[in-house]
Each structure stands twice: as C-alpha cells, then as structure tokens.
Coordinates of C-alpha atoms in Angstrom, one line a residue:
A1 CA 130.1 85.1 122.7
A2 CA 131.2 85.8 126.2
G3 CA 134.1 87.9 125.0
H4 CA 132.1 90.0 122.5
K5 CA 128.9 90.4 124.5
A6 CA 130.0 90.2 128.2
M7 CA 133.6 91.5 128.1
Y8 CA 135.0 88.1 129.1
N9 CA 138.8 87.9 129.0
Q10 CA 140.6 85.0 130.5
Q11 CA 143.8 87.0 130.9
W12 CA 141.9 89.6 132.9
G13 CA 140.2 87.2 135.2
G14 CA 137.2 86.3 133.1
L15 CA 134.1 88.4 133.4
P16 CA 134.3 92.0 134.8
D17 CA 134.4 92.1 138.6
E18 CA 131.6 92.9 141.0
D19 CA 132.8 96.4 141.7
F20 CA 132.8 97.3 138.0
L21 CA 129.3 95.8 137.4
G22 CA 128.0 97.4 140.6
R23 CA 128.9 100.8 139.3
L24 CA 126.7 100.1 136.3
A25 CA 123.8 98.7 138.4
P26 CA 123.7 97.1 141.8
E27 CA 121.6 94.2 140.4
M28 CA 124.5 93.3 138.0
A29 CA 126.9 93.0 140.9
D30 CA 124.5 90.6 142.6
M31 CA 124.2 88.6 139.4
R32 CA 128.0 88.2 139.0
M33 CA 128.2 85.4 141.6
R34 CA 125.7 83.3 139.7
L35 CA 127.5 83.5 136.4
Y36 CA 130.2 81.3 134.8
S37 CA 133.9 81.6 135.5
T38 CA 135.1 79.9 132.4
A39 CA 134.3 80.2 128.7
H40 CA 135.0 77.7 126.0
T41 CA 135.5 77.8 122.2
S42 CA 133.3 76.1 119.7
D43 CA 135.8 73.3 118.9
Q44 CA 135.1 71.9 122.4
T45 CA 132.3 69.5 123.3
A46 CA 129.6 71.0 125.5
G47 CA 128.0 67.6 126.3
M48 CA 126.0 64.9 124.7
L49 CA 122.5 65.0 123.2
D50 CA 120.0 63.6 125.8
G51 CA 117.1 61.3 125.3
E52 CA 114.4 64.0 125.4
W53 CA 116.0 66.1 122.6
S54 CA 117.0 63.0 120.6
D55 CA 113.3 62.1 120.4
K56 CA 112.3 65.7 119.4
L57 CA 115.0 66.0 116.7
G58 CA 114.9 62.4 115.5
L59 CA 118.6 62.0 116.2
K60 CA 120.6 59.4 118.0
A61 CA 121.1 60.0 121.8
G62 CA 124.7 60.6 122.8
I63 CA 125.7 62.7 119.8
P64 CA 128.4 65.2 120.9
V65 CA 127.2 68.8 120.9
A66 CA 129.7 71.6 120.2
V67 CA 129.9 74.7 122.4
G68 CA 127.6 77.3 120.8
A69 CA 128.6 80.7 119.3
L70 CA 127.1 83.9 117.9
D71 CA 125.1 83.5 114.7
A72 CA 127.3 85.9 112.7
H73 CA 130.5 84.2 113.8
L74 CA 129.2 80.8 112.7
G75 CA 128.0 82.4 109.4
A76 CA 131.5 83.6 108.8
V77 CA 132.9 80.1 109.4
G78 CA 130.3 78.7 106.9
A79 CA 131.3 81.4 104.4
G80 CA 134.9 80.3 104.5
V81 CA 136.5 82.9 106.8
G82 CA 140.3 82.6 107.2
E83 CA 143.4 84.7 107.5
N84 CA 143.1 87.9 105.4
I85 CA 139.5 87.1 104.4
L86 CA 136.7 89.6 105.4
V87 CA 133.2 88.0 105.6
K88 CA 130.3 90.5 105.3
I89 CA 127.0 89.2 106.6
M90 CA 124.6 91.5 104.9
G91 CA 121.0 91.8 106.0
T92 CA 118.9 94.3 108.0
S93 CA 122.3 95.3 109.5
T94 CA 125.8 94.2 108.5
C95 CA 128.3 92.3 110.5
D96 CA 132.0 92.2 109.4
I97 CA 134.0 89.3 110.6
M98 CA 137.8 88.7 110.3
V99 CA 140.3 86.5 112.1
Y100 CA 143.9 87.1 113.0
P101 CA 146.5 84.4 114.1
D102 CA 146.8 84.5 117.8
R103 CA 150.6 83.8 117.5
K104 CA 151.0 87.2 115.9
N105 CA 150.9 90.6 117.7
L106 CA 147.7 92.4 116.9
Q107 CA 147.4 96.2 117.2
D108 CA 144.4 97.6 119.0
I109 CA 141.8 98.7 116.4
P110 CA 139.8 101.7 117.8
G111 CA 136.1 101.6 117.1
V112 CA 135.6 98.0 116.2
A113 CA 132.9 96.0 118.1
G114 CA 135.1 93.3 119.5
I115 CA 138.5 91.6 119.4
V116 CA 138.3 88.2 121.2
E117 CA 140.7 85.3 121.2
G118 CA 139.1 82.1 119.8
S119 CA 135.7 83.6 119.2
V120 CA 135.5 82.6 115.5
L121 CA 138.2 80.1 114.8
P122 CA 140.4 78.1 117.1
G123 CA 143.9 79.5 117.1
Y124 CA 142.8 82.9 115.9
I125 CA 141.6 86.2 117.3
G126 CA 138.1 87.1 116.2
I127 CA 137.5 90.6 115.0
E128 CA 134.0 91.9 114.7
A129 CA 132.7 95.2 113.3
G130 CA 129.6 96.3 111.4
Q131 CA 126.8 98.8 110.6
S132 CA 123.7 99.0 112.7
A133 CA 121.4 99.5 109.7
V134 CA 121.8 98.5 106.0
G135 CA 118.8 96.6 104.7
D136 CA 116.7 98.4 107.4
I137 CA 117.6 101.7 105.7
F138 CA 116.4 100.5 102.3
H139 CA 113.3 99.1 104.0
W140 CA 112.6 102.4 105.8
W141 CA 112.7 104.3 102.5
V142 CA 110.4 101.8 100.7
S143 CA 107.9 100.9 103.4
R144 CA 107.7 103.9 105.8
V145 CA 108.4 106.8 103.5
L146 CA 107.1 105.6 100.1
Q147 CA 104.6 103.2 101.7
K148 CA 105.1 100.6 99.1
G149 CA 105.3 96.8 99.4
E150 CA 108.4 94.6 99.3
E151 CA 108.1 94.2 95.5
Y152 CA 108.9 97.9 95.1
H153 CA 112.6 97.1 96.0
T154 CA 112.9 95.4 92.6
V155 CA 111.3 98.4 90.8
L156 CA 113.7 100.8 92.4
S157 CA 116.7 98.6 91.9
N158 CA 115.9 98.2 88.2
K159 CA 115.6 102.0 87.7
A160 CA 118.6 102.8 89.9
S161 CA 120.8 100.3 88.0
K162 CA 120.5 102.4 84.9
L163 CA 122.3 105.3 86.6
S164 CA 126.0 105.8 86.8
A165 CA 128.1 106.7 89.8
G166 CA 127.5 110.4 90.7
Q167 CA 124.5 110.8 88.4
T168 CA 122.1 111.4 91.3
G169 CA 124.0 114.4 92.6
L170 CA 123.2 113.1 96.1
L171 CA 125.2 112.1 99.1
A172 CA 123.9 110.4 102.3
L173 CA 125.1 109.2 105.7
D174 CA 124.2 105.7 106.7
W175 CA 123.4 106.5 110.3
N176 CA 119.6 106.1 110.4
N177 CA 120.1 103.7 113.4
G178 CA 123.2 105.4 114.8
N179 CA 126.8 104.4 114.0
R180 CA 128.0 101.1 115.3
N181 CA 131.5 101.3 114.0
I182 CA 133.8 103.1 113.9
L183 CA 132.2 106.0 115.8
T184 CA 130.2 103.8 118.2
D185 CA 127.6 106.5 118.7
P186 CA 123.9 105.5 118.7
N187 CA 122.8 109.1 118.8
L188 CA 124.0 109.9 115.3
T189 CA 121.3 110.2 112.6
G190 CA 120.8 109.9 108.9
L191 CA 121.3 112.7 106.4
I192 CA 120.7 113.2 102.6
I193 CA 122.4 116.1 100.8
G194 CA 121.7 117.4 97.3
Q195 CA 118.0 116.9 96.9
T196 CA 116.1 119.1 94.5
L197 CA 112.5 119.4 93.2
L198 CA 113.5 117.0 90.5
T199 CA 115.0 114.2 92.7
E200 CA 113.4 110.8 92.0
D201 CA 112.6 108.0 94.6
Y202 CA 115.0 105.6 92.9
E203 CA 117.8 108.2 93.0
I204 CA 117.5 108.4 96.7
Y205 CA 117.3 104.6 96.9
R206 CA 120.6 104.3 95.1
T207 CA 122.1 107.0 97.2
L208 CA 121.2 105.1 100.4
I209 CA 122.8 102.0 99.0
E210 CA 125.9 104.0 98.2
A211 CA 125.9 105.5 101.8
T212 CA 126.1 102.0 103.3
A213 CA 128.9 101.1 101.0
F214 CA 130.9 104.2 101.9
G215 CA 130.3 103.2 105.6
A216 CA 131.7 99.8 104.8
R217 CA 134.7 101.3 103.2
R218 CA 135.4 103.4 106.2
I219 CA 135.4 100.3 108.4
I220 CA 137.8 98.5 106.1
E221 CA 140.1 101.5 106.0
Q222 CA 140.2 101.5 109.8
M223 CA 141.2 97.9 109.9
E224 CA 143.8 98.3 107.3
N225 CA 145.3 101.4 109.0
H226 CA 145.9 99.2 112.1
G227 CA 147.7 96.3 110.4
I228 CA 144.9 94.1 109.1
V229 CA 145.5 92.8 105.5
I230 CA 142.3 92.1 103.5
S231 CA 142.9 90.1 100.4
K232 CA 139.4 88.8 99.8
V233 CA 135.8 89.8 100.6
I234 CA 133.1 87.1 100.9
N235 CA 129.5 88.1 101.2
C236 CA 126.5 86.2 102.6
G237 CA 123.0 87.0 103.9
G238 CA 119.8 88.1 102.3
I239 CA 121.0 91.2 100.5
A240 CA 124.0 89.4 99.0
E241 CA 121.6 86.7 97.8
K242 CA 118.8 89.0 96.4
N243 CA 120.2 92.3 95.2
P244 CA 122.8 92.4 92.4
L245 CA 122.7 96.3 92.4
V246 CA 123.9 96.4 96.0
M247 CA 126.7 94.0 95.3
Q248 CA 127.9 95.9 92.2
I249 CA 127.8 99.3 94.0
Y250 CA 129.8 97.8 96.8
A251 CA 132.4 96.3 94.4
D252 CA 132.8 99.7 92.7
I253 CA 133.0 101.7 96.0
L254 CA 135.3 99.3 97.8
N255 CA 137.3 98.6 94.6
R256 CA 137.3 94.9 95.4
P257 CA 135.7 91.8 93.9
M258 CA 132.6 90.9 95.8
E259 CA 132.2 87.1 96.1
V260 CA 128.9 85.5 97.3
T261 CA 128.6 82.3 99.2
A262 CA 126.9 79.4 97.4
S263 CA 125.1 78.4 100.5
P264 CA 122.1 80.6 101.5
Q265 CA 122.4 79.2 105.1
T266 CA 126.0 79.8 106.1
V267 CA 125.1 80.1 109.8
A268 CA 123.7 76.5 109.8
L269 CA 126.7 75.4 107.7
G270 CA 129.1 76.9 110.2
A271 CA 127.3 75.2 113.1
A272 CA 127.5 71.9 111.2
I273 CA 131.2 72.4 110.7
F274 CA 131.8 72.6 114.5
G275 CA 129.4 69.8 115.0
G276 CA 131.4 67.6 112.7
L277 CA 134.6 68.7 114.3
V278 CA 133.6 67.5 117.8
A279 CA 131.7 64.4 116.5
Y280 CA 134.5 63.0 114.3
K281 CA 137.7 63.9 116.2
N282 CA 139.4 60.7 115.2
D283 CA 138.6 61.1 111.5
P284 CA 141.6 62.4 109.4
G285 CA 139.3 64.7 107.5
F286 CA 138.0 66.4 110.7
Q287 CA 141.2 67.5 112.3
S288 CA 140.6 71.2 111.9
V289 CA 137.9 73.7 110.9
Q290 CA 140.0 74.5 107.8
D291 CA 139.9 70.8 106.7
I292 CA 136.1 70.8 106.6
Q293 CA 135.8 74.3 105.1
K294 CA 137.9 73.2 102.1
R295 CA 135.2 70.6 101.4
V296 CA 132.0 72.4 102.1
C297 CA 132.5 76.2 101.7
R298 CA 131.7 77.2 98.1
I299 CA 131.4 80.5 96.2
K300 CA 128.8 81.3 93.5
E301 CA 130.0 81.5 89.9
K302 CA 128.9 85.2 89.7
T303 CA 131.5 87.5 91.3
Y304 CA 130.9 91.2 91.1
L305 CA 134.0 93.0 89.8
P306 CA 134.8 96.6 90.3
Q307 CA 134.4 98.9 87.3
K308 CA 137.4 101.3 87.0
E309 CA 135.5 104.4 85.8
E310 CA 132.7 104.0 88.4
H311 CA 135.3 103.5 91.1
Q312 CA 137.1 106.7 90.1
I313 CA 133.9 108.7 90.5
Y314 CA 133.0 107.0 93.7
H315 CA 136.5 107.7 95.1
R316 CA 135.9 111.4 94.5
I317 CA 132.5 111.2 96.2
Y318 CA 133.9 109.2 99.1
K319 CA 136.2 112.0 100.0
L320 CA 133.1 114.2 100.4
Y321 CA 131.5 111.4 102.5
K322 CA 134.5 111.4 104.8
D323 CA 134.3 115.1 105.2
V324 CA 130.6 114.9 106.2
H325 CA 131.2 111.7 108.3
D326 CA 134.0 113.4 110.3
S327 CA 132.2 116.7 110.6
F328 CA 129.1 115.3 112.2
G329 CA 130.7 112.3 113.9
I330 CA 134.0 113.4 115.4
S331 CA 134.2 116.2 117.9
G332 CA 136.6 119.0 117.1
T333 CA 136.7 118.3 113.3
R334 CA 136.9 121.4 111.2
K335 CA 136.0 120.6 107.6
E336 CA 135.1 123.3 105.0
L337 CA 131.7 122.0 103.8
F338 CA 130.8 125.1 101.7
P339 CA 131.9 123.6 98.3
L340 CA 130.3 120.2 99.0
M341 CA 126.9 120.7 97.3
K342 CA 128.5 122.4 94.3
E343 CA 131.0 119.6 93.9
L344 CA 128.2 117.0 93.9
L345 CA 126.5 119.0 91.1
E346 CA 129.8 119.2 89.2
I347 CA 130.2 115.5 89.4
K348 CA 126.6 115.0 88.3
R349 CA 127.1 117.2 85.2
S350 CA 130.4 115.5 84.3
V351 CA 128.7 112.0 84.2

C-alpha cells in the first residue's frame, strides 16, 4: 500500500524526501518526520490481537495479525493471482492486478498505476492498472440519464444480449470519469459516436459495455507490449458475479476465456490467506501463499468463451476505438477520422 499510494521504495530511501513533499505543499514536508520509515509485506506479523478486540470479535487474544494491504490486492490473492495470471476486480471501477517474479528483470510499463515489489505476493513485483469508471458508467446511463431503478439494468441487458457485435452502429469512449490507465488523465471525458433518431437505450447500454471492454484491451496490450505474458484472466467483483452479458462481451473483445471466481468475497478470502500464513507458520500446508491458494481458490463452472465471429467484428471496431482513443487522448496524434462514422454504418449493415 505504501508503494502504490505513497511512492514508498526501499531502494530509493523509503518515502519521498522532505524537499519533494515541500514543493507539493509545505504541510506535507512537516508531516514527513511523523511518518514511517519502513514498510512491510503482508506475509509478516504486524502484532497480536489484544484483549479489547478479542472481546469485540469473539476471538482468542494473542492471535497473530498479518500486515494489512489494499483491498484490490487481497482480492487478487483470493482470486488466485499468480505468474501470468491477470485478475480483474470489476465493480464501479475496475482494478487489474498482476504479479511478476522479482528475480526477473521487469521493463518499465508506461501508464500503469503502480509497480511495487512485494505489494501483492511475497517474492513478486505487484503490477496495478485499471479503469476509473466501469459499473459507474452503466449506473450513470440507467439512473441519471434514463432515471430508472436498479432493476432496469436487467431489462437493458436482456434486450442488448439479442444484438450482435457491431449491430448498434455505435462507438463510445469509456472516459466518463477520466482515464486512469494508460493515459492517466482525469480531464478526459466520455463520448458516444454514431447516434441517430432511431438509437435505442439498450443499444447505448451495450455500447458503453463495449467501450469499457475496449479500454480493458488497451491496458492488456500495453502490458504485453512491455514484456508481460498473460495466459489467463480471472474476474471477480459485483459485475463478474451479476452480469453475464458484460462477461461475454469482454470475452469476445479480449478474445480470451473469462473465468469467474467461485467466492463472491475474494477480498476477505485473500485477507484470510495471509492471516493463515502468519498464524500457522510451522504447519507444512501454510509455507507459502501458493500452498493455501491451491486449496481455497476456486473458479465457477461457467467460463465465458470468446466467439470467433463476434471477435472478428469487434477487432475491426477496436481499430476505430484506438483511433478515437489516441486522437482525443494523446497529444500530437494525427488520425484521419473522416471515414469513422461511415465505417460504423458499414459494419452495422454487414451484420
């Protein structure tokens, strides 16, 4: 947490120095002297449960307590994160978590949210990226624009599921709350292209889902272009649990099977894994996070598989998404956008 949120790096002297913080704000320089000098990973014992909290929780006093971590990172551990496995925590926003062996040389990956040694798994570099709005975009459309209740998500999903890739003739950008990665620009905004007087609400709903999946693909490509191998994608969180349409569209756009965790509470499960690790250090079955993960991390029977024809259409639309993404998001980009609307209509007619 210190590495991802406070720029802590042991090799660089821990937290940023007073001079740097003072240039941001004088109060931060004053605060520096009161902060920690050492950070610890979650396989370490922070201390023992005291009497007051043992009474409140109904647990035995003296139980070892593991060093805490960020919720998404523990969720990734509870989902079964490991080398070459991408865990997507999908909710109001999306957090993408991967790990990379710290014995290997890792390239810098421009635009990701954090690269921190030991932040997710001991012996690995934690890599974090994500999108600042996913479920929030769907909620905005249903609640703020259409002014419908939560149940209308199901209505729109059922109607949108009857459409094929490209059938809406629409294309959107997923920047309604800025772009977290890979552009790291909070001042970017959303966009929907291709609307006509005949456009339906469920068509826009599907298009917004597709936009978030295109954004997810852009993040994956950035990682892969800088030496990260992704052989499996595991999904957890409210959207993965509740919306099959979203998961199928992601499978088709990413062209990867979308697995979903069996546990709906992977954050709690990840915390329990580290709790067990520090509490049972002398037990042969608790010698590593991976030992415990093998026993408790499960995947649902239903895996969303990519559909070849849908992916081929989405691949064509993704090229248009990248043109719009780069034109609005990267300074100096010169893309010819004149044919874009007409190509969307051509794709719509073809399907």
